[in-house]
Amino acid sequence: MSKLENRPVLMDIRGVKKWFPVKRGPLGSTKNYVKAVDDINLTIHQGDTLGLVGESGCGKSTLARTILRLIEPTAGEVIFQGEDLVKLSPAQLRNVRRDVQIIFQDPYASLNPRIKVKDILAEPFLIHKICGRQEALERAAKLVNMVGLNQDSLGKYPHEFSGGQRQRICIARALAVEPKLVVCDECVSALDVSIQAQIINLLMELQRKLDLTLVFISHDLRVVRHISSHVAVLYLGKIVEYAPKGELFASPQHPYTQALLSAMPIADPDAQRSRIHLEGDLPSPINQPSGCSFHTRCPMAREGCSVDAPALVEITPGHFCRCPYTGQAAD
Amino acid sequence: MSTPILTVENLTVTFTTKYGRAAAVNNVSFDLAKGEKLGLVGESGSGKSVTSKSIIRLLQSPPAQIQGSIKLGDVDLLSLTEKQMQGYRGNHISMIFQEPMVSLNPLYSIGNQLSEIIRLHSPCPKSEQEKRVVDMLRTVGIPSPETRLRQYPFELSGGMRQRVMIAMALLCQPEVLIADEPTTALDVTIQAQILDLLRQLNRDFGTSIILITHDLGVIAEMADKVAVMYAGSIVETAQVRDLFHNPLHPYTRGLLTSLPSAQDDGGKELVTIEGNVPSIYQLPPGCAFHNRCKHAQSICSREVPPTFQKDGRCVKCWMYSDQWEEEVQP
């Protein structure tokens, strides 16, 4: 993993917060906040694949959208190639969007049903004024080849494709403008297993060919393990653990990561399972527990946990964990 | 295992729509023994849910045309009138659904919805109704059931709602529980809780379970016996160990290898099954899998394979016929 660390930093996320106001008071005054993303710091190196994992409501998607400024962050900086995306004007932002693209979860909802595939794929070139319509269509034809669809798909409408094929179109559209960073927000979750494997292979192959940097969001730990180089585990809007992939899966330190990994179903009837049981449900992000936000479900919780909020500490080089009792928690 | 309590034979369900006639389920047969956990796996559109809904007779017919026989003990469920069927649903056979958010009525309290089951199926005094409901909620692991009774579905989390659904399905202690993707909408840590609960109920009450899922990991943990479905047919039936260690059908093999394994560190490319699942309106002739199959020969595109027996397992593939060898070695 040390090789990757030497690569240049592509994106630096510093103290990013997104608090959604909840209007509860009289006269619609803001009484409370949903802290969907709360003080996240992450560094993404060129060529990395950062996996973001966590249960629903932990802020994975909000974080992804915030760093692309599809949602305005409440606070923090997103430094991309030396520029702070948060401070850019809309016109400047449009230029940067050429370099930062996103692939969404639902390929049925993210393609315009009224226009043909060739127009869907030509649109990015026209929006970014890269070339004229004629050339854009030619480039669109190359793109469908790249993602493994045949040429007659160009004249078809999205409804004529299956889920996996639509996701290929979404990938082609995201890669049209030759971005440097692509955010994949649960982009294989809606697909069947056999199709999912095709799309994962395609993404990894394109990443190698085009030297892409990926932010890969998924709740499926097996997929994240396969594709990522680094993994950040989120719980209630905070990073609880961040490490290179191999290390995180081999020796998870935070009790939440340990529980999450042990809950992963294993496709082997003879596998040894030592499951850590988490009691209860994810607390409401509006009234977060005091102290460590995980203490209400933590099997190792002690008295101090409900009082002091632990900080994210580097326990071994490159491995960060938000639990003061990490050494003991592994027992 | 002992004599089966549920036997499905040659079940075929067809729909006539404006796009043409489609067999969502095609000649499906399996049986379920007492206390057995049968896993039904397949990708979307393979007919898993239509199979389960025909068993509990929740398919509107017409438009669905159901043929074959579904026997619960000695009774053919397909021959019952709707009124008679109501006596079987809940009492002998129950179902839980994928979406715990939409399967509960938002306008009635949890307690009301649960005691309705008792009122309909085995009427008894109100005080006893409440006692049975509270006991059941405690059995499925809902803390402080007395207060939960007065709550409405929106006040419960997804995992809790699925527990309520399970409580509802088991109130009259049916012999068969059909769980249609019971954990797909839930997070992994909650999924682990619900699967544990289902296992425990299966052990304690001896309820037979048909578990429908697309997740092979869940199957490996839960099922005793597995039936793999593809494009409306069962292509392979086997005990869970045999299936995972020695899959026979090329589709099952493909499914198992396309899954990133728990030890996978991304070094290798995933093995994929080329192509897409065919539409049930335009099934290819012969074996429905032949145009995605690496081993396909001319016979596969001509004739639908019958179900072959091999080492006590069932597999629907020409590879296991006697003719196959001849074609391979000309």
XYZ file of C-alpha atoms in Angstrom:
661
model
C 0.000 0.000 0.000
C 2.945 2.336 0.543
C 3.261 2.732 -3.217
C -0.151 4.292 -3.362
C 0.652 6.774 -0.624
C 3.434 8.215 -2.746
C 1.036 9.140 -5.479
C -0.183 12.732 -5.620
C -3.240 13.697 -3.594
C -6.243 14.138 -5.850
C -8.850 15.207 -3.351
C -8.531 16.356 0.206
C -11.685 16.499 2.268
C -11.229 18.670 5.330
C -13.761 18.925 8.125
C -16.758 18.505 5.850
C -20.110 18.771 7.602
C -23.634 18.588 6.337
C -26.288 19.352 8.907
C -29.857 19.329 7.677
C -32.033 21.646 9.775
C -35.176 20.145 11.272
C -37.806 22.785 11.793
C -39.566 21.879 14.954
C -39.952 25.103 16.934
C -42.813 27.627 16.878
C -42.919 29.856 13.777
C -40.801 27.302 11.923
C -37.589 28.150 13.720
C -34.773 25.655 13.486
C -34.631 23.639 16.639
C -32.414 20.756 15.741
C -30.188 19.285 13.091
C -29.775 15.938 11.403
C -26.028 15.614 11.404
C -25.856 13.520 8.258
C -22.163 14.143 7.740
C -20.231 15.360 10.710
C -16.646 16.510 10.452
C -15.190 14.142 7.888
C -11.515 14.272 6.930
C -10.295 12.068 4.100
C -7.446 12.148 1.624
C -7.878 10.459 -1.733
C -4.731 9.731 -3.727
C -4.538 9.482 -7.473
C -5.471 5.965 -8.595
C -7.001 4.918 -5.254
C -10.350 3.307 -4.838
C -11.863 4.542 -1.626
C -14.643 2.301 -0.328
C -17.266 3.953 1.859
C -19.277 1.463 3.893
C -21.931 1.710 6.554
C -25.564 0.970 7.171
C -28.392 3.004 5.721
C -28.551 6.467 7.192
C -24.858 6.629 8.076
C -24.224 9.457 5.608
C -22.425 7.645 2.771
C -24.482 9.156 -0.004
C -24.699 12.580 1.600
C -20.929 12.661 1.842
C -20.580 11.683 -1.816
C -23.004 14.335 -2.940
C -21.447 16.939 -0.699
C -17.960 16.458 -2.127
C -19.383 16.888 -5.637
C -21.359 19.882 -4.400
C -24.617 18.368 -5.488
C -25.494 19.286 -1.912
C -23.934 22.385 -0.367
C -21.851 21.463 2.681
C -22.559 23.250 5.957
C -18.863 23.618 6.685
C -15.502 22.337 5.555
C -13.290 22.345 2.504
C -13.029 19.996 -0.447
C -9.665 20.591 -2.091
C -9.546 19.107 -5.578
C -6.349 19.704 -7.555
C -5.490 22.716 -5.424
C -8.912 24.371 -5.653
C -11.528 24.486 -2.910
C -14.701 23.236 -4.606
C -16.858 24.740 -1.869
C -15.808 28.288 -2.785
C -16.239 27.996 -6.557
C -18.856 29.998 -8.431
C -21.405 28.022 -10.480
C -19.523 28.750 -13.728
C -16.198 27.617 -12.285
C -17.883 24.587 -10.810
C -19.114 23.512 -14.230
C -15.538 23.322 -15.449
C -14.525 21.184 -12.485
C -17.467 18.843 -13.040
C -15.669 17.598 -16.146
C -13.176 16.032 -13.799
C -15.578 14.734 -11.160
C -18.441 12.493 -12.205
C -20.973 10.280 -10.459
C -22.755 6.997 -11.250
C -26.000 6.517 -9.359
C -27.592 3.465 -7.817
C -30.710 3.101 -9.881
C -30.052 2.798 -13.610
C -33.807 2.916 -14.179
C -34.145 6.373 -12.685
C -30.949 8.023 -13.866
C -31.440 7.884 -17.634
C -33.873 10.183 -19.405
C -36.499 7.853 -20.916
C -37.311 10.261 -23.737
C -33.967 10.525 -25.484
C -31.940 7.940 -27.361
C -28.713 6.492 -26.063
C -26.626 8.364 -28.633
C -28.033 11.659 -27.394
C -27.565 10.674 -23.774
C -23.912 9.988 -24.488
C -23.375 13.024 -26.717
C -24.854 15.410 -24.181
C -21.779 15.645 -21.907
C -19.632 16.753 -24.853
C -22.113 19.441 -25.817
C -22.625 20.709 -22.270
C -18.905 21.065 -21.751
C -18.467 22.512 -25.262
C -15.802 19.948 -26.070
C -16.824 19.442 -29.664
C -19.646 19.865 -32.124
C -22.644 17.564 -32.433
C -21.221 15.495 -35.265
C -18.043 14.661 -33.417
C -19.974 14.120 -30.194
C -22.004 11.408 -31.885
C -18.836 9.778 -33.176
C -17.399 9.794 -29.689
C -20.636 8.341 -28.338
C -20.174 5.412 -30.712
C -16.707 4.791 -29.272
C -18.076 4.960 -25.738
C -20.645 2.201 -26.235
C -17.836 -0.018 -27.490
C -15.758 0.765 -24.446
C -18.470 -0.373 -22.035
C -19.225 -3.516 -24.025
C -22.482 -2.641 -25.789
C -22.971 -3.040 -29.507
C -23.444 -0.243 -32.008
C -27.162 -0.645 -32.558
C -27.730 0.362 -28.924
C -27.084 3.938 -30.029
C -30.471 4.270 -31.710
C -32.421 2.722 -28.834
C -34.188 4.254 -25.857
C -33.285 3.368 -22.251
C -36.378 1.208 -21.717
C -35.108 -1.266 -24.299
C -32.204 -2.250 -22.056
C -31.907 -4.460 -19.011
C -30.627 -3.135 -15.675
C -27.040 -4.190 -16.278
C -26.970 -2.689 -19.764
C -28.422 0.571 -18.453
C -25.735 0.708 -15.816
C -23.189 0.339 -18.639
C -24.768 3.358 -20.336
C -24.525 5.319 -17.078
C -20.858 4.385 -16.806
C -20.231 5.442 -20.415
C -21.934 8.767 -19.750
C -19.887 9.400 -16.633
C -16.649 8.555 -18.429
C -17.459 10.565 -21.580
C -15.700 13.711 -20.408
C -12.614 11.803 -19.205
C -13.019 12.566 -15.514
C -10.285 12.041 -12.962
C -12.559 11.080 -10.090
C -15.714 8.991 -10.373
C -18.089 8.482 -7.475
C -20.026 5.207 -7.679
C -22.985 5.499 -5.344
C -24.229 1.909 -4.764
C -23.890 1.452 -8.514
C -24.095 -2.352 -8.427
C -26.597 -2.784 -5.588
C -29.658 -2.901 -7.817
C -28.178 -5.565 -10.092
C -28.325 -9.356 -10.005
C -25.226 -11.248 -8.920
C -24.172 -12.427 -12.371
C -24.622 -8.922 -13.818
C -23.017 -7.307 -10.776
C -19.811 -9.228 -11.463
C -19.768 -7.981 -15.071
C -20.115 -4.351 -13.971
C -17.456 -4.658 -11.251
C -15.024 -6.150 -13.759
C -15.817 -3.378 -16.236
C -15.230 -0.668 -13.620
C -11.909 -2.168 -12.546
C -10.761 -2.616 -16.122
C -11.638 0.972 -17.046
C -9.951 2.207 -13.905
C -6.697 0.544 -14.960
C -6.967 1.763 -18.555
C -7.944 5.343 -17.834
C -6.121 5.803 -14.509
C -9.320 6.692 -12.714
C -9.737 7.399 -9.047
C -12.913 5.905 -7.613
C -15.015 6.579 -4.566
C -17.040 3.411 -4.229
C -20.055 3.493 -1.945
C -21.709 0.236 -1.019
C -23.311 -1.557 1.849
C -22.045 -4.866 0.467
C -18.758 -5.549 2.181
C -17.789 -8.352 -0.198
C -17.947 -6.011 -3.167
C -16.067 -3.267 -1.327
C -13.395 -5.748 -0.354
C -12.966 -6.775 -3.957
C -12.719 -3.345 -5.515
C -11.264 -0.914 -2.945
C -7.736 -0.009 -2.001
C -8.785 1.909 1.128
C -11.945 1.630 3.182
C -13.687 4.119 5.473
C -16.428 2.820 7.758
C -19.099 5.353 8.636
C -21.478 5.319 11.570
C -23.995 8.120 12.124
C -22.143 10.602 9.955
C -18.693 9.999 11.408
C -15.772 7.904 10.240
C -15.222 5.236 12.878
C -12.401 3.467 11.099
C -10.216 4.099 8.060
C -7.454 1.840 6.797
C -5.966 0.223 3.722
C -8.322 -2.531 2.575
C -6.146 -5.483 3.481
C -5.556 -4.239 6.988
C -9.165 -3.277 7.664
C -10.487 -6.695 6.727
C -7.658 -8.628 8.371
C -7.640 -6.780 11.679
C -10.630 -4.522 12.194
C -10.138 -2.483 15.355
C -13.379 -0.622 15.991
C -16.111 -2.747 17.614
C -18.596 -1.542 14.988
C -16.359 -2.622 12.115
C -15.863 -5.970 13.820
C -19.613 -6.453 14.189
C -20.271 -5.349 10.618
C -17.699 -7.780 9.228
C -18.981 -10.636 11.343
C -22.553 -10.010 10.159
C -21.519 -10.432 6.518
C -23.145 -13.625 5.191
C -20.564 -16.081 3.906
C -21.423 -18.185 0.869
C -20.015 -21.369 2.387
C -22.185 -23.627 4.511
C -19.149 -24.942 6.406
C -17.599 -21.573 7.222
C -16.824 -20.922 10.863
C -18.983 -18.091 12.052
C -18.250 -16.190 15.208
C -20.907 -13.584 15.041
C -20.841 -10.472 17.186
C -24.411 -9.584 17.968
C -25.377 -5.961 17.905
C -28.420 -5.210 19.979
C -31.012 -2.757 18.794
C -31.130 -0.419 15.835
C -29.271 2.549 14.493
C -30.121 5.528 16.751
C -31.931 8.476 15.216
C -29.451 10.917 13.693
C -31.454 13.801 15.198
C -30.922 12.832 18.799
C -27.520 11.272 18.626
C -26.316 9.479 21.743
C -23.971 11.463 23.969
C -20.303 10.587 24.005
C -19.421 7.866 21.528
C -22.390 7.600 19.166
C -21.955 3.811 19.036
C -22.064 3.202 22.802
C -25.784 2.304 22.819
C -25.114 -0.806 20.712
C -21.493 -1.501 21.534
C -20.793 -4.888 23.125
C -17.685 -3.439 24.800
C -19.255 -0.202 26.070
C -18.046 1.036 29.440
C -19.048 3.892 31.709
C -16.880 6.536 30.097
C -18.220 5.864 26.604
C -21.469 7.751 27.138
C -19.615 10.859 28.347
C -16.593 11.554 26.189
C -16.738 11.546 22.419
C -13.623 9.698 21.228
C -11.399 11.189 18.533
C -10.217 9.474 15.354
C -6.716 8.338 16.281
C -3.995 6.868 14.084
C -3.248 3.582 15.828
C -0.754 2.194 13.333
C 0.539 4.128 10.303
C -2.361 4.667 7.937
C -4.919 2.951 10.182
C -7.314 5.287 11.970
C -9.890 4.244 14.553
C -12.391 6.140 16.680
C -12.330 4.066 19.865
C -10.050 4.600 22.864
C -10.149 0.926 23.821
C -9.064 -0.507 20.482
C -6.326 -2.805 21.741
C -8.692 -4.474 24.176
C -11.727 -4.413 21.913
C -10.282 -7.146 19.754
C -10.573 -9.681 22.581
C -36.146 -36.756 6.120
C -39.698 -37.731 7.082
C -42.698 -37.546 4.763
C -43.041 -34.165 3.132
C -45.710 -31.789 4.442
C -45.726 -29.654 1.325
C -45.423 -31.106 -2.167
C -45.404 -28.959 -5.268
C -45.765 -30.869 -8.511
C -45.479 -29.573 -12.063
C -46.502 -26.074 -11.082
C -46.855 -23.825 -14.110
C -48.052 -20.245 -13.860
C -48.719 -18.298 -17.032
C -49.813 -14.737 -17.562
C -51.454 -13.424 -20.678
C -50.547 -9.779 -21.116
C -50.501 -7.309 -23.955
C -46.944 -8.402 -24.693
C -48.025 -12.010 -25.162
C -48.158 -15.134 -23.046
C -45.444 -15.650 -20.495
C -44.747 -18.624 -18.275
C -43.391 -17.020 -15.118
C -43.104 -20.452 -13.512
C -42.547 -23.468 -15.703
C -43.071 -27.036 -14.509
C -41.671 -26.580 -11.029
C -41.645 -29.468 -8.544
C -40.191 -29.692 -5.046
C -41.151 -30.880 -1.601
C -40.634 -29.683 1.918
C -40.266 -31.934 4.962
C -41.346 -31.063 8.480
C -38.847 -28.724 10.108
C -36.878 -28.362 6.894
C -35.512 -25.047 5.623
C -35.706 -24.876 1.847
C -33.858 -22.070 0.103
C -35.187 -20.839 -3.221
C -32.524 -18.787 -5.036
C -32.507 -17.055 -8.346
C -32.057 -13.690 -9.960
C -34.847 -11.187 -10.395
C -37.524 -12.440 -12.749
C -36.656 -16.098 -12.212
C -40.082 -16.867 -10.752
C -39.259 -17.207 -7.062
C -41.978 -14.905 -5.816
C -44.614 -16.144 -8.248
C -43.951 -19.685 -7.002
C -44.385 -18.668 -3.383
C -47.454 -16.581 -4.060
C -49.098 -19.457 -5.897
C -48.467 -21.736 -2.923
C -50.292 -19.420 -0.552
C -52.814 -18.582 -3.304
C -52.193 -14.851 -3.282
C -51.995 -14.636 -7.058
C -55.042 -13.153 -8.693
C -56.381 -15.750 -11.076
C -57.137 -14.559 -13.759
C -54.808 -13.024 -15.001
C -52.588 -15.785 -13.635
C -53.328 -19.289 -14.856
C -52.077 -21.840 -12.385
C -51.624 -25.493 -13.305
C -50.171 -28.426 -11.411
C -50.724 -29.432 -7.820
C -49.711 -28.009 -4.484
C -50.395 -30.453 -1.664
C -50.260 -29.494 1.987
C -50.513 -32.856 3.718
C -53.300 -34.527 1.739
C -55.086 -31.366 0.698
C -54.588 -29.880 -2.747
C -54.491 -26.146 -2.067
C -55.312 -25.325 -5.673
C -58.663 -27.115 -5.462
C -59.882 -25.185 -2.409
C -62.422 -22.385 -2.645
C -61.288 -18.946 -1.533
C -63.269 -19.326 1.699
C -61.656 -22.680 2.519
C -58.249 -21.264 1.654
C -58.731 -18.540 4.256
C -58.849 -21.247 6.872
C -55.464 -22.520 5.703
C -53.717 -19.193 5.413
C -52.349 -18.240 8.807
C -53.362 -21.513 10.437
C -51.260 -23.857 8.341
C -49.243 -21.709 6.010
C -48.058 -18.113 6.389
C -45.920 -15.662 4.554
C -43.669 -12.718 5.334
C -42.733 -10.202 2.709
C -39.731 -8.226 1.647
C -40.953 -4.772 2.537
C -41.817 -4.532 6.211
C -42.530 -0.833 5.605
C -45.478 -1.452 3.323
C -46.844 -4.755 4.581
C -48.270 -3.331 7.791
C -51.347 -1.121 7.830
C -50.222 2.353 8.923
C -53.637 3.228 10.371
C -53.905 0.492 13.008
C -51.791 -0.132 16.070
C -49.457 -3.130 16.164
C -51.597 -4.796 18.836
C -54.766 -4.346 16.813
C -53.240 -5.829 13.666
C -51.840 -8.806 15.546
C -54.985 -9.633 17.495
C -56.951 -9.469 14.255
C -55.218 -12.697 13.269
C -56.463 -14.395 16.429
C -59.962 -12.947 16.032
C -60.159 -14.381 12.528
C -58.535 -17.740 13.045
C -59.136 -18.831 16.632
C -61.511 -16.481 18.436
C -61.005 -16.161 22.182
C -61.662 -13.568 24.939
C -59.966 -10.201 24.573
C -57.733 -10.615 27.602
C -56.401 -13.889 26.262
C -55.895 -12.386 22.808
C -53.699 -9.706 24.284
C -51.760 -12.231 26.310
C -51.029 -14.339 23.245
C -49.967 -11.310 21.254
C -47.641 -10.112 24.015
C -46.122 -13.590 24.325
C -45.536 -13.766 20.593
C -43.919 -10.330 20.453
C -41.615 -11.400 23.273
C -40.764 -14.598 21.378
C -39.673 -12.634 18.321
C -37.460 -10.454 20.496
C -39.342 -7.186 20.743
C -38.418 -5.412 23.985
C -41.251 -4.167 26.276
C -44.047 -5.686 24.138
C -46.808 -4.208 26.341
C -45.955 -0.667 25.241
C -45.211 -1.664 21.645
C -48.784 -2.955 21.338
C -50.131 0.573 21.427
C -47.652 1.875 18.867
C -48.189 2.329 15.144
C -45.933 0.933 12.390
C -44.271 4.302 11.714
C -42.940 4.335 15.264
C -40.933 1.159 14.681
C -37.676 0.686 12.796
C -37.348 -1.615 9.787
C -35.943 -4.507 11.811
C -38.691 -4.175 14.438
C -41.385 -4.108 11.751
C -40.005 -7.279 10.217
C -40.152 -8.869 13.694
C -43.798 -7.809 13.956
C -44.448 -9.387 10.543
C -42.841 -12.614 11.719
C -44.896 -12.543 14.927
C -48.025 -12.051 12.835
C -47.167 -14.952 10.550
C -46.476 -17.318 13.442
C -49.352 -16.404 15.786
C -51.415 -19.439 14.829
C -48.350 -21.688 14.629
C -48.494 -22.664 10.969
C -46.546 -25.696 9.735
C -45.074 -23.786 6.808
C -43.654 -20.271 6.742
C -42.781 -18.667 3.415
C -40.229 -15.896 3.843
C -39.964 -13.892 0.617
C -36.680 -11.936 0.721
C -37.231 -11.210 4.434
C -33.937 -9.380 4.941
C -33.281 -7.738 1.586
C -34.511 -4.332 2.728
C -32.549 -4.480 5.989
C -28.990 -3.588 6.948
C -26.474 -6.389 7.515
C -26.405 -6.152 11.292
C -30.214 -6.239 11.402
C -30.251 -9.008 8.790
C -28.090 -11.118 11.090
C -30.620 -10.583 13.929
C -33.608 -11.582 11.774
C -31.886 -14.680 10.361
C -31.000 -15.787 13.888
C -34.621 -15.319 14.881
C -35.885 -17.408 11.954
C -33.417 -20.182 12.802
C -34.484 -20.137 16.433
C -38.197 -20.290 15.570
C -37.529 -23.145 13.174
C -35.775 -25.021 15.976
C -38.270 -24.244 18.737
C -41.566 -24.684 16.877
C -40.448 -27.057 14.128
C -41.871 -24.684 11.520
C -40.781 -25.557 7.996
C -39.444 -22.541 6.157
C -39.269 -21.706 2.471
C -36.703 -18.947 2.274
C -36.647 -16.965 -0.933
C -33.592 -14.849 -1.583
C -31.113 -13.793 -4.226
C -28.268 -13.753 -1.676
C -26.242 -16.962 -1.756
C -24.596 -15.978 1.524
C -27.973 -16.030 3.275
C -28.760 -19.402 1.675
C -25.469 -20.898 2.846
C -26.243 -19.868 6.410
C -29.910 -20.748 6.564
C -30.998 -23.513 4.225
C -30.884 -27.309 4.525
C -31.892 -27.843 0.917
C -31.600 -25.443 -2.013
C -33.515 -25.087 -5.270
C -31.927 -22.823 -7.885
C -34.321 -21.105 -10.281
C -33.553 -19.681 -13.688
C -36.101 -18.156 -16.066
C -39.060 -19.835 -14.373
C -37.620 -23.336 -13.922
C -35.784 -25.070 -11.131
C -32.447 -25.965 -12.711
C -30.907 -27.712 -9.723
C -31.994 -29.069 -6.342
C -29.481 -30.247 -3.769
C -28.571 -30.331 -0.104
C -26.868 -27.074 0.793
C -23.365 -28.583 1.252
C -23.480 -30.453 -2.053
C -24.656 -27.378 -3.868
C -21.907 -25.103 -2.613
C -19.081 -27.641 -2.789
C -20.075 -29.403 -5.969
C -22.544 -27.435 -8.071
C -23.744 -29.442 -11.071
C -25.626 -27.030 -13.297
C -23.487 -24.537 -15.259
C -25.731 -21.702 -14.085
C -25.230 -22.586 -10.422
C -21.477 -22.776 -11.018
C -21.560 -19.376 -12.681
C -23.546 -17.862 -9.838
C -21.159 -19.166 -7.204
C -18.027 -17.996 -8.983
C -19.395 -14.549 -9.822
C -19.688 -13.796 -6.127
C -16.726 -11.986 -4.575
C -15.734 -14.356 -1.791
C -15.191 -13.317 1.806
C -11.435 -13.834 1.423
C -11.285 -11.981 -1.890
C -8.713 -9.227 -2.027
C -9.440 -8.123 -5.551
C -6.400 -9.764 -7.109
C -8.407 -11.740 -9.619
C -11.090 -10.674 -11.989
C -14.518 -12.016 -11.108
C -15.780 -14.838 -13.263
C -18.943 -13.706 -14.966
C -21.840 -15.263 -16.809
C -21.922 -13.587 -20.192
C -25.086 -11.979 -21.457
C -28.325 -11.225 -19.700
C -31.228 -13.100 -18.189
C -33.673 -13.708 -21.079
C -37.067 -12.076 -21.006
C -39.818 -14.577 -20.166
C -41.734 -13.324 -23.184
C -38.946 -14.442 -25.494
C -37.413 -17.504 -23.937
C -34.838 -19.108 -26.214
C -35.856 -22.518 -27.573
C -34.457 -25.537 -25.764
C -32.665 -24.903 -22.494
C -33.324 -21.309 -21.383
C -29.697 -20.967 -20.307
C -28.037 -22.309 -23.459
C -27.042 -18.990 -25.005
C -25.134 -17.996 -21.858
C -23.679 -21.454 -21.250
C -20.051 -22.330 -21.978
C -20.840 -26.014 -22.467
C -23.829 -25.615 -24.764
C -24.138 -28.044 -27.679
C -26.647 -28.348 -30.482
C -29.128 -30.387 -28.434
C -29.329 -27.594 -25.825
C -30.818 -25.168 -28.324
C -33.232 -27.745 -29.699
C -34.864 -29.455 -26.751
C -35.766 -28.479 -23.220
C -33.744 -30.716 -20.899
C -35.682 -32.977 -18.538
C -34.707 -33.224 -14.900
C -31.914 -35.770 -14.453
C -31.155 -37.596 -11.230
C -27.506 -37.692 -10.305
C -26.259 -38.987 -6.941
C -29.675 -38.329 -5.424
C -29.728 -34.781 -6.716
C -31.842 -33.230 -9.411
C -30.375 -31.202 -12.225
C -31.987 -29.902 -15.371
C -29.151 -29.989 -17.878
C -28.308 -32.132 -20.903
C -24.755 -32.553 -19.602
C -26.074 -35.256 -17.288
C -27.827 -37.317 -19.958
C -26.317 -40.403 -21.570
C -26.374 -38.851 -25.024
C -24.075 -36.081 -23.877
C -20.907 -38.181 -23.816
C -21.462 -39.223 -27.423
C -21.630 -35.660 -28.606
C -18.562 -34.567 -26.697
C -16.385 -37.354 -28.059
C -17.201 -37.745 -31.751
